[in-house]
XYZ file of C-alpha atoms in Angstrom:
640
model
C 108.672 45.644 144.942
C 107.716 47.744 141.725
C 104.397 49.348 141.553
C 103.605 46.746 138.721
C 103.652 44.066 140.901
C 101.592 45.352 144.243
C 97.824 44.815 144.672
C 95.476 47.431 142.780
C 92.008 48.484 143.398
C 90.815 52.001 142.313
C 87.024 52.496 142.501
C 86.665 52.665 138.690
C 84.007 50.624 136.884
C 86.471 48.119 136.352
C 86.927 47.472 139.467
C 83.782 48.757 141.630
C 80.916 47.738 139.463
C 77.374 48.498 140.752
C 75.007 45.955 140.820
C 72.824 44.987 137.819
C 69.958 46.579 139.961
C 71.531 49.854 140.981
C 69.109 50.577 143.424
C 70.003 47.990 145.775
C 73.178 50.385 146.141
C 75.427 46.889 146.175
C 78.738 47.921 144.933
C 80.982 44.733 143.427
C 84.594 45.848 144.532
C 87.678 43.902 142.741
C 91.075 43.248 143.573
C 94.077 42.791 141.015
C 96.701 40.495 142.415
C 100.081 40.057 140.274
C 101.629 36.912 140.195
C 104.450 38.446 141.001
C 102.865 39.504 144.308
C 103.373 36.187 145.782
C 100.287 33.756 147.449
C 97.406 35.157 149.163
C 95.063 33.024 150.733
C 92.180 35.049 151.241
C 90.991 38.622 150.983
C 88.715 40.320 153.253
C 86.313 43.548 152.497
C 86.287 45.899 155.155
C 83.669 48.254 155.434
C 82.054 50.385 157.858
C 78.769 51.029 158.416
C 77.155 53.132 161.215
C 80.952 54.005 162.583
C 81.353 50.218 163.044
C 84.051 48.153 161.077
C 82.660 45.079 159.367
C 84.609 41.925 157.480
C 83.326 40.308 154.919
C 85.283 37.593 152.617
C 86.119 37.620 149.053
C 86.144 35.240 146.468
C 88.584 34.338 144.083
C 87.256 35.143 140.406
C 88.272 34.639 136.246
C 90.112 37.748 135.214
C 87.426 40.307 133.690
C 90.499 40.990 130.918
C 90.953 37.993 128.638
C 94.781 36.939 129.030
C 95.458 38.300 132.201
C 97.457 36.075 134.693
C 96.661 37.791 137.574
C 94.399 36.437 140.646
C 91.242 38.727 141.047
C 88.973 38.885 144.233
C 85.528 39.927 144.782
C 83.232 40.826 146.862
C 80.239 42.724 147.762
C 78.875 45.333 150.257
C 75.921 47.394 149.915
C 76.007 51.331 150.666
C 74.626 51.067 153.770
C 75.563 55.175 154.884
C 76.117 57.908 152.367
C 79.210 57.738 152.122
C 80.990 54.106 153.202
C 84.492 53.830 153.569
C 86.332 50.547 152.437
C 89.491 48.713 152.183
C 90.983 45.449 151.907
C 92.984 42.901 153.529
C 94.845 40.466 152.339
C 96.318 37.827 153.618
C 99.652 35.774 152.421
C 102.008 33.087 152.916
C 104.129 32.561 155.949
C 101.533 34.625 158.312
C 102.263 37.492 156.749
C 99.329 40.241 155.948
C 98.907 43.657 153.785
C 96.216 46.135 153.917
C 94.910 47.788 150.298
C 93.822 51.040 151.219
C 93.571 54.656 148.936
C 97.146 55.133 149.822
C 98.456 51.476 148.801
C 99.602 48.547 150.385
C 101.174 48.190 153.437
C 101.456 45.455 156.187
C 100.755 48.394 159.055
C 97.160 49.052 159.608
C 95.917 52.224 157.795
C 93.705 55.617 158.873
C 90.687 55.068 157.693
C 91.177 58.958 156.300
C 92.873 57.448 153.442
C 90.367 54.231 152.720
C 88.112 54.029 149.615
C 84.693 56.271 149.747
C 81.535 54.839 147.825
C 78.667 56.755 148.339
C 74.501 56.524 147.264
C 75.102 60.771 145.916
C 74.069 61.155 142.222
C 77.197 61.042 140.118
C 78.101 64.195 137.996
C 76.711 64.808 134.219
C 78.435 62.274 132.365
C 79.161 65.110 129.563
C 81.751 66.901 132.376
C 84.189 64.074 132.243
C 84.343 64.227 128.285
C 85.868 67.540 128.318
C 89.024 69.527 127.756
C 88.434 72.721 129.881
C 89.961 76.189 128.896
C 90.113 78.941 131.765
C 89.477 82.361 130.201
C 90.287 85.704 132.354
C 88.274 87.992 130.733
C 89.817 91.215 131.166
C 93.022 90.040 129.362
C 91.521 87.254 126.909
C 90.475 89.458 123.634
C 88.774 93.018 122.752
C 86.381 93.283 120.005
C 85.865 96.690 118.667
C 83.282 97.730 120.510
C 85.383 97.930 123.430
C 87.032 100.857 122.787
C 83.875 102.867 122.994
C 83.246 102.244 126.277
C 84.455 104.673 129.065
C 86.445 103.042 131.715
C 85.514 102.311 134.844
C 86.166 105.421 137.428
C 89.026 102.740 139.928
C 90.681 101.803 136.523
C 94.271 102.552 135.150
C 93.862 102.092 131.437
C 96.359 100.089 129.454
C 97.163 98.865 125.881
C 97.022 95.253 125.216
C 100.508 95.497 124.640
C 101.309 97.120 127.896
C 103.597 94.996 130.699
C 101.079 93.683 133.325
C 101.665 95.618 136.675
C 101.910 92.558 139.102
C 103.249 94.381 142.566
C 101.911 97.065 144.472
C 98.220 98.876 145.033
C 97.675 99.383 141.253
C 98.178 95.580 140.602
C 94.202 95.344 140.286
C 93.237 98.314 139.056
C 95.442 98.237 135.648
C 92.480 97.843 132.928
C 93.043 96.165 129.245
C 89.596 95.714 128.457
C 89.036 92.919 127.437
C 85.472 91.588 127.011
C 83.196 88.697 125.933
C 82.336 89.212 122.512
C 85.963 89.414 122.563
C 86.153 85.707 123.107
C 83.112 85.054 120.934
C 85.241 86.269 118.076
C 88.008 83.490 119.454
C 85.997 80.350 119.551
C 87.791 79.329 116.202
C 91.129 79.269 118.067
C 89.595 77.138 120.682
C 87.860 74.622 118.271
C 91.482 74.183 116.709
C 92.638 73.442 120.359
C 90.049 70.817 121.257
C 88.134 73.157 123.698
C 85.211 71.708 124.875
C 84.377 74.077 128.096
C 84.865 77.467 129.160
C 85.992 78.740 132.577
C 85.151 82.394 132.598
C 86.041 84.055 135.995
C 83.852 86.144 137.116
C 81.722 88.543 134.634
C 79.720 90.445 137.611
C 80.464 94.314 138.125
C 83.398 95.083 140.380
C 86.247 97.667 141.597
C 89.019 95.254 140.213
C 90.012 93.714 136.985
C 89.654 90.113 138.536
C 86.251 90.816 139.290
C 86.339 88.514 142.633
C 84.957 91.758 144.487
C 81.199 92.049 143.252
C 79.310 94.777 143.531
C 76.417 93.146 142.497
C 75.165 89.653 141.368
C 72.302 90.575 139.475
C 73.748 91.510 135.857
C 77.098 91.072 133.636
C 79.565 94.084 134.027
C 78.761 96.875 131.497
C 82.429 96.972 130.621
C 82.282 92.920 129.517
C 79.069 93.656 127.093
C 76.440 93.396 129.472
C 74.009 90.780 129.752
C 73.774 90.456 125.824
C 77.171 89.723 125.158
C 76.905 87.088 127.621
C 73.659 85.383 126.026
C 75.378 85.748 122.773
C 79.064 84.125 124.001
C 76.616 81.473 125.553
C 74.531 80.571 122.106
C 77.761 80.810 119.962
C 79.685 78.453 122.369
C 76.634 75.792 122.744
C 76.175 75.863 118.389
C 80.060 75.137 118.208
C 79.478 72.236 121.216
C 81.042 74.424 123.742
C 79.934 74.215 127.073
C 80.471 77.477 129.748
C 80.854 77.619 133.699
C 80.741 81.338 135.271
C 82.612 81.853 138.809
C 80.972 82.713 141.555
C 82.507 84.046 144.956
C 80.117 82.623 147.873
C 83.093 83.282 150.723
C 82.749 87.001 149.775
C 81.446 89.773 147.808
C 83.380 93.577 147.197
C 82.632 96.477 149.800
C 80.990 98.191 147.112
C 78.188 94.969 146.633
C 74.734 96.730 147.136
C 74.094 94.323 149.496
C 77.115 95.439 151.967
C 76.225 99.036 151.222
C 72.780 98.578 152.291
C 74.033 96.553 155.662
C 76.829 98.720 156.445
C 75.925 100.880 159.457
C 72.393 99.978 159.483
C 71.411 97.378 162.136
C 68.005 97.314 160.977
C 68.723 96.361 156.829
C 67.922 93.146 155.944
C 71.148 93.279 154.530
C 72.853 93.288 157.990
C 72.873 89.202 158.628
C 74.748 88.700 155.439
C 78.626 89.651 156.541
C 80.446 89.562 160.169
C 80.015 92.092 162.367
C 83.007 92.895 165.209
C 80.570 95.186 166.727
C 77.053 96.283 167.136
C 76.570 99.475 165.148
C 77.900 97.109 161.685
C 80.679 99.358 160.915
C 83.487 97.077 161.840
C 83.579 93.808 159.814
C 85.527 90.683 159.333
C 87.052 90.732 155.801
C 88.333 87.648 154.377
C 92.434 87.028 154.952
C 91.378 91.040 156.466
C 91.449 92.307 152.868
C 89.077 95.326 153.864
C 87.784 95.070 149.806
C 86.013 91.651 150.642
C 83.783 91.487 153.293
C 83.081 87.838 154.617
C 79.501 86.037 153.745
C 77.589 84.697 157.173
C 75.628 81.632 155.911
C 73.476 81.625 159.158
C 71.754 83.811 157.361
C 68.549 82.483 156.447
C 67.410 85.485 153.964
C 71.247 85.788 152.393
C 70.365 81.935 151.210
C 66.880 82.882 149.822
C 68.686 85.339 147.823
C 71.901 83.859 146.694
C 71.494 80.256 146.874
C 68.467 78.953 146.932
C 65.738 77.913 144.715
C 64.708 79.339 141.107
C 65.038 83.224 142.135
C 68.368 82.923 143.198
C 71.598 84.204 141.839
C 72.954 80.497 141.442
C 69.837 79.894 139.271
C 69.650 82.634 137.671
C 72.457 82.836 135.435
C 72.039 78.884 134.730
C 68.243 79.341 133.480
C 67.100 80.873 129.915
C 68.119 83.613 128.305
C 71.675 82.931 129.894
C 71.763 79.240 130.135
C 75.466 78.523 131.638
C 76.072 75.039 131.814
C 77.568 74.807 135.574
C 79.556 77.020 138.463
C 83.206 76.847 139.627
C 82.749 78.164 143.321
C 85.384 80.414 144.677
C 87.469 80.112 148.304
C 85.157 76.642 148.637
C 86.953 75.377 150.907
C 86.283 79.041 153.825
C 82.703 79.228 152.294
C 80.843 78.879 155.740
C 83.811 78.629 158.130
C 83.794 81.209 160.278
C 86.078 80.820 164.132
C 82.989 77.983 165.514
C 80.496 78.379 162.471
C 81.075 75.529 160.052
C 78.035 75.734 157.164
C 80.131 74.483 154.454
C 78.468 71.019 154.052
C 74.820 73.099 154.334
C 76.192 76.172 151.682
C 77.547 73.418 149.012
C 74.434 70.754 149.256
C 72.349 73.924 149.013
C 73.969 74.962 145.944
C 74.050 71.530 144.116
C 70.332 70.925 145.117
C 69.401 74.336 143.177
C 71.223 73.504 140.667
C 69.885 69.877 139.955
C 66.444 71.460 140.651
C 66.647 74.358 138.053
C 68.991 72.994 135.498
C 69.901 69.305 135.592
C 72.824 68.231 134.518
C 75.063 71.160 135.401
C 78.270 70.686 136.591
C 79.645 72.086 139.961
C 83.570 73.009 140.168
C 84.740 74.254 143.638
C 88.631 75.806 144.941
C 89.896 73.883 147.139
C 93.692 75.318 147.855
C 94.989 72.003 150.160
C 93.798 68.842 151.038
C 90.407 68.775 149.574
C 88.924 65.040 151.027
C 87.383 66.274 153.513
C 85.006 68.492 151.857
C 84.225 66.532 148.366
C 82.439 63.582 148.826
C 79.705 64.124 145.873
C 77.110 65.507 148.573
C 77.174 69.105 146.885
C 80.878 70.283 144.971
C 81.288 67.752 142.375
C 84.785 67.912 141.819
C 87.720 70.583 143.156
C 89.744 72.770 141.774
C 92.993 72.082 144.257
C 96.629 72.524 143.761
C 97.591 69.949 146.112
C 97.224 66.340 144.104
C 98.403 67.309 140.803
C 99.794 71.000 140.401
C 101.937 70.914 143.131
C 104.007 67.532 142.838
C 104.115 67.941 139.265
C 106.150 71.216 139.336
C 107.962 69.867 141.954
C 109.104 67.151 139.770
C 109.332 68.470 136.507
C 110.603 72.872 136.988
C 113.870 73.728 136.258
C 116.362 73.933 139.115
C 116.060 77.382 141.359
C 118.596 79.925 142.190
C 116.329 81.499 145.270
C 113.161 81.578 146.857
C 109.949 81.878 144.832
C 106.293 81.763 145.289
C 105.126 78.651 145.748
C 101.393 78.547 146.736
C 101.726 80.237 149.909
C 104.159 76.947 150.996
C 107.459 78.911 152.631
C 110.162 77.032 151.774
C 113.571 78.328 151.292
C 114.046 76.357 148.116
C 111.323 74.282 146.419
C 111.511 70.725 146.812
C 113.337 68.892 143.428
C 111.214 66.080 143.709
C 111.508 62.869 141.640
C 108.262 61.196 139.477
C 107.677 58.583 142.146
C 107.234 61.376 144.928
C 104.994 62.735 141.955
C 102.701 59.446 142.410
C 102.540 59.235 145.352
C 101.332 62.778 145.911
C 98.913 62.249 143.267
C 97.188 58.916 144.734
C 97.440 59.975 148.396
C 95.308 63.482 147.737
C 93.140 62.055 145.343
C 92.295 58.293 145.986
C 90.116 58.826 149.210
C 87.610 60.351 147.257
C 85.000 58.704 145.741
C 85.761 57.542 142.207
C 82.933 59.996 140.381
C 84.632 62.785 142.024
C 88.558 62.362 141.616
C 87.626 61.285 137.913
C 86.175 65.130 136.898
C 89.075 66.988 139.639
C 90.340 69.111 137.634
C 93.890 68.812 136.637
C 95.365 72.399 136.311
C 98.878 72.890 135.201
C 99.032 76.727 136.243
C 95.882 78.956 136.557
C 95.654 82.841 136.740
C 96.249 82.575 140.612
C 99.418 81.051 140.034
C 102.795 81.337 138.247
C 103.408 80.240 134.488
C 104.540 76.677 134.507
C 106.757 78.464 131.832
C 108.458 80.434 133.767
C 110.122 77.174 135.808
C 110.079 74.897 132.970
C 110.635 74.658 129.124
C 108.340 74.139 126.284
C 109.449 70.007 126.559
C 108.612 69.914 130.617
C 105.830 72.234 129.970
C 104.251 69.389 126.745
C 105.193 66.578 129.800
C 102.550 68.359 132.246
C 100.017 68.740 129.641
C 100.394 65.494 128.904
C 99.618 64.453 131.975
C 96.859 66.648 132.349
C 94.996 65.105 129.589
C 95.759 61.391 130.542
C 95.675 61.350 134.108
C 91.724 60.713 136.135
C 90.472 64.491 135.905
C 89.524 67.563 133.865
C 92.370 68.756 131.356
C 92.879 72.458 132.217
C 94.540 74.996 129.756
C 94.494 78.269 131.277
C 94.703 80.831 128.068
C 97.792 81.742 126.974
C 99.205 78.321 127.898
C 99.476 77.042 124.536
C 101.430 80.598 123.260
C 103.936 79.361 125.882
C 103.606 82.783 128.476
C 105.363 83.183 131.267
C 104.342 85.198 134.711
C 106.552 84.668 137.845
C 103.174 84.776 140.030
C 99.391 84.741 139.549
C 99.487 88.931 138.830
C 102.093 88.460 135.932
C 100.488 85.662 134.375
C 97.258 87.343 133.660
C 98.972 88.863 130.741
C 96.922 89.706 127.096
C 96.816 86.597 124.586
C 99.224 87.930 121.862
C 97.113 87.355 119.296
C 99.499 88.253 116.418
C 101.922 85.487 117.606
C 102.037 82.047 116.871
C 100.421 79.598 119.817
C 103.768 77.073 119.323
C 102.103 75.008 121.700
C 98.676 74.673 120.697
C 99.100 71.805 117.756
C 100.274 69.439 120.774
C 97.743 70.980 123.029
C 95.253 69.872 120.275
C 96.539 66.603 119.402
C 96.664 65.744 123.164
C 92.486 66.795 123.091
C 91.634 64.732 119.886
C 93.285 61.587 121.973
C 91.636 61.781 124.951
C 88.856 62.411 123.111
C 88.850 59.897 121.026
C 89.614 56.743 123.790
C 86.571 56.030 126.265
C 89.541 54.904 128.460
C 90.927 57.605 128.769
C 88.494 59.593 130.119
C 86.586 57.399 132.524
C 89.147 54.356 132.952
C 90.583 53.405 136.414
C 94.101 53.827 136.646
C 96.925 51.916 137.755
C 100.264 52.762 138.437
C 102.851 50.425 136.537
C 106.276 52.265 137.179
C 107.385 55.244 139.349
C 111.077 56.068 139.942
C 113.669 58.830 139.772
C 112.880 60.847 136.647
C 109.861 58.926 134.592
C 106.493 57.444 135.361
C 104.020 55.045 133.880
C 100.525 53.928 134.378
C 97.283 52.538 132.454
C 93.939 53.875 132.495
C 92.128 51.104 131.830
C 88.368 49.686 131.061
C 87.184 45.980 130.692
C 87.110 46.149 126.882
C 90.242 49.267 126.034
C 92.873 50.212 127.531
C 95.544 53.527 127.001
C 99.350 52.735 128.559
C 101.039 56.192 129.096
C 104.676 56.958 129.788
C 106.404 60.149 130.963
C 109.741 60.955 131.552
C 111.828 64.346 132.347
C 115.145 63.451 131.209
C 117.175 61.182 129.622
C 115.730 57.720 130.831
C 115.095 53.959 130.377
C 112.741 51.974 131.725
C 111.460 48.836 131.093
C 108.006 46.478 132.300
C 107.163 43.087 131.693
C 104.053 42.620 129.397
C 102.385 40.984 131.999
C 102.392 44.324 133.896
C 99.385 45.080 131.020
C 96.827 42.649 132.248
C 96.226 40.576 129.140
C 97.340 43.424 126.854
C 99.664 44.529 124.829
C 101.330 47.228 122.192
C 100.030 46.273 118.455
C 103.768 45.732 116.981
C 103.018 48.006 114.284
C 100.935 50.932 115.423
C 102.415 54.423 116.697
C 101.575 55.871 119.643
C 98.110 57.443 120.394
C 100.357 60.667 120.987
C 103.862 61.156 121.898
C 106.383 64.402 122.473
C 110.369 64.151 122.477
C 112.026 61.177 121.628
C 111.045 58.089 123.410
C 111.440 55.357 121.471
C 109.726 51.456 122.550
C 111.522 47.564 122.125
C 110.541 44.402 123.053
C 113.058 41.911 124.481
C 111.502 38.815 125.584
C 108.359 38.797 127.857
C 109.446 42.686 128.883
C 108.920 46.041 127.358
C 111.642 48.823 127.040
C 111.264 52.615 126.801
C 114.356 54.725 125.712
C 114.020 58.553 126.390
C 117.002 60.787 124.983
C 115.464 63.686 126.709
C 111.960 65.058 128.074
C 109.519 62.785 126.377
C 105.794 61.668 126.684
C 103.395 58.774 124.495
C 100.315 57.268 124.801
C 99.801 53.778 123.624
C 96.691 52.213 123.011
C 96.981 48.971 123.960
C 95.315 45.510 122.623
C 93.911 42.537 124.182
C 96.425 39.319 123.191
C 93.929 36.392 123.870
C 90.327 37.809 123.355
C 87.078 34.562 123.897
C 84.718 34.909 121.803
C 81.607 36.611 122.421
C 79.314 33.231 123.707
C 82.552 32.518 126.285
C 82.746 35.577 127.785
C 78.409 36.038 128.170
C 78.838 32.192 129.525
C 81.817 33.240 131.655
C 80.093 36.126 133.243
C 77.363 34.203 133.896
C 79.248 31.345 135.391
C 81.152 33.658 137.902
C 77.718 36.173 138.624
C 75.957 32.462 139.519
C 78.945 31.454 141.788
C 79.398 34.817 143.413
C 75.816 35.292 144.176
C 75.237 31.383 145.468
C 78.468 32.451 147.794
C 76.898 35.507 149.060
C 73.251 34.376 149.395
């Protein structure tokens, strides 16, 4: 069957609406069945509570979107446990039966791993799904003038901005451009013109590298970035353009030469001592993380380490959140070892920790973590609101869209002789089956990173038409749009070192008018940024889905190649594409005709478009309050 015609539930408003009294915690999941499908008789919820699988029936409702011809089910469970896993089964003609879990439908019986998550956590700021996020490496952003009179740091190898980034070998992290904040404060135009609503800024502290990820302290902004000043100055000038800012914090790890691992190292007695991991009494010999000697390993059993670093208004998380600073949010390095240590396991404790400071000392803050694989397990709103992983989106989209390879290349840490050519439905799938089991708040900020500075260029394995493809897919898909800078000047790196190279600044960003048209679209459709999405076509070279809300709705197509494709319009739920209008956004040349009930895309080459779609057979406004009413009345008198 096409992916048009299966089953759909996603966890979106639109089809997991909370209660009118949202403190009940009664969730109101729906169930889209095509037509096409064929019969089903009934639908069950199932849900368990307390580790204990329960059934509860469905009931067949009016399409919430005027026009559509599909059946839709619903049902209700309350949130009984924090998080509450649910899926669905339906059951068809001639005996038959299909389970609608996170990873589709199927007529075996499914992990629960891979079901729907609801859960009673607060859901993040509703400002962090509204923006377009740029990652900013500070060292190699932008240098204002008073850089230059400031001596370098004793470990560094200076360089000029023109310099080739060293990217092998010892002095990989000690070469030194200088770049600093004020030095982005003088960029902020730029970013406006791209859209920019967020800055990533890795990390600002003091450190023996030019990445910074080896502190040596947490208590003020590296002397060589401006100091605290320029920071409170980037901060104002970012939040009186509407630019929001997120600093970086390593809690897996801090740098040898951290004042806190000084003080510890050595000295049994230091109160100090408890922070790392020891591999012998006199605290001389210590675990290091991946046994890079440079970054000692953090031991959250430490009750005093906490105090200091991640807990309550005097700690280093809230520090840098609260007034004169006043960052809007963290992205948490190595998330995903934070607290894992051979039998220790204080992730859950380090992360809830974190978030609870945080929603104490500045609510409304947004909380990024790393997550480098699978990252289900560890995001389930509790503390991390949304990852930063490689695994649902990066991944399986270079997979699909790179250029072919002639040997072996980095590929985040995965050793394969030759990267997988992968096709766009392999792309889907990857996507749903690493982020659907999350709950809905979280997949729907995850951010949606096309390269970052720990990874290669997309540009080196793909050309300026694949590369406008993954940013268009960035913007559109459930997550956070990430440009990492440089992105939109088109640079290439063939691994995280060699992308961290200066923003030519006297060169034209080719890229960033699409960049910013792809911003002002996202921005500018409510569906796009918080709609559920369902997949309407997946095959060999070209994808495409709707994100979707009761009231709007954005239909996106992507191909890689020379393609067609071609849906029926009742694929769009009671929608369609207004004859006349262009599309929302579109790259290459794909070009749309109707025939009959069907729609057809032609693609000549890479291409990408967004169309906003329309609804063909809209009620007035008295029939659809008396509808609702009609079916909340029914559905309630079923369920009493």
């Amino acid at each position: 069957m096409h992916w048009h015609d299966l089953p759909h539930h996603d966890g979106s408003e639109l089809y997991s609406a909370v209660a009118a009294d949202a403190a009940t915690n009664v969730r109101r999941p729906r169930v889209r069945v095509p037509r096409t499908f064929g019969t089903v008789s009934s639908v069950w919820l199932r849900v368990v509570v307390d580790g204990e699988p329960q059934f509860l029936p469905m009931r067949s409702v009016e399409a919430p979107i005027a026009g559509d011809g599909a059946q839709w089910w619903e049902g209700a469970f309350t949130v009984a446990n924090p998080v509450t896993s649910y899926r669905f089964l339906l059951n068809a003609a001639e005996g038959r039966a299909f389970w609608l879990n996170g990873e589709g439908i199927d007529e075996v019986e499914p992990l629960d791993a891979l079901d729907y998550r609801a859960t009673t956590f607060p859901a993040p700021p509703v400002w962090a799904t509204e923006q377009t996020m740029y990652q900013i490496f500070p060292d190699r952003f932008a240098r204002s003038a008073a850089a230059s009179s400031r001596p370098a740091p004793a470990w560094a190898i200076t360089a000029t901005w023109n310099d080739d980034v060293v990217h092998r070998g010892p002095d990989t992290p000690r070469q030194f451009f200088g770049g600093d904040l004020d030095g982005v404060a003088e960029q902020l135009d730029h970013l406006e013109t791209l859209g920019v609503t967020l800055i990533y800024l890795t990390p600002f502290f003091p450190a023996q590298s030019n990445h910074r990820y080896d502190a040596s302290t947490f208590d003020r902004v590296d002397p060589m970035l401006g100091g605290d000043e320029a920071l409170i100055r980037l901060v104002k000038a970012t939040h009186a353009r509407g630019i929001r800012v997120i600093g970086d914090l390593t809690t897996n790890h801090t740098g040898d030469a951290h004042e806190w691992f000084r003080a510890a190292r050595g000295n049994p007695s230091a109160a100090e001592s408890d922070f790392y991991y020891w591999n012998d009494e006199a605290r001389t010999d210590y675990v290091a993380w991946y046994g890079v000697p440079s970054l000692p390993k953090l031991n959250w059993n430490s009750r005093e380490l906490r105090r200091r670093f991640i807990e309550g208004p005097d700690s280093v998380v809230a520090k840098w959140l609260l007034p004169p600073y006043g960052l809007d949010g963290w992205r948490i390095d190595v998330a995903n070892m934070t607290g894992r240590q051979d039998e220790d396991d204080l992730n859950t404790l380090v992360q809830r920790t974190v978030r609870r400071t945080m929603d104490e000392v500045a609510p409304g803050s947004v909380l990024f973590a790393e997550s480098t694989n699978d990252s289900s397990r560890d995001f389930d709103g509790s503390g991390w609101h949304a990852p930063m992983s490689y695994s649902a989106f990066t991944r399986p989209l270079w997979h699909w869209l790179r250029e072919p390879e002639t040997a072996p290349v980095h590929h985040y840490g995965i050793p394969y002789e030759q990267t997988p050519a992968a096709s766009a439905e392999s792309f889907a799938r990857t996507f749903r089956r690493f982020s659907a089991p999350m709950p809905w708040a979280v997949r729907s900020l995850a951010m949606n990173a096309i390269d970052t500075h720990d990874t290669p260029r997309f540009a080196e394995r793909a050309d300026a038409a694949a590369q406008l493809i993954a940013a268009g897919l960035s913007f559109t898909l459930p997550g956070t749009p990430v440009i990492f800078a440089g992105d939109e000047f088109g640079l290439r790196g063939s691994d995280g070192e060699a992308s961290r190279t200066p923003l030519p600044w006297t060169s034209d960003a080719t890229l960033a008018p699409a960049y910013a048209r792809l911003s002002a679209a996202r921005a500018a459709s409510p569906a796009l940024r918080t709609g559920g999405l369902r997949w309407l076509h997946a095959g060999a070279d070209a994808v495409a889905f709707v994100r979707e809300l009761e009231d709007s709705a954005e239909l996106v197509v992507a191909s890689r190649s020379a393609a067609e494709m071609s849906l029926p319009t009742a694929s769009l739920a009671g929608r369609t594409v207004d004859d006349f209008a262009p599309p929302a956004v579109a790259f290459g040349n794909l070009t749309l005709d109707r025939a009959a009930d069907r729609l057809r895309w032609r693609s000549s080459g890479p291409s990408f478009g967004v169309w906003s779609l329309r609804t063909t057979a809209a009620p007035s406004a008295a029939a659809t309050t008396e509808a609702g009413a009609a079916r909340r009345e029914a559905f309630e008198s079923a369920h009493a």
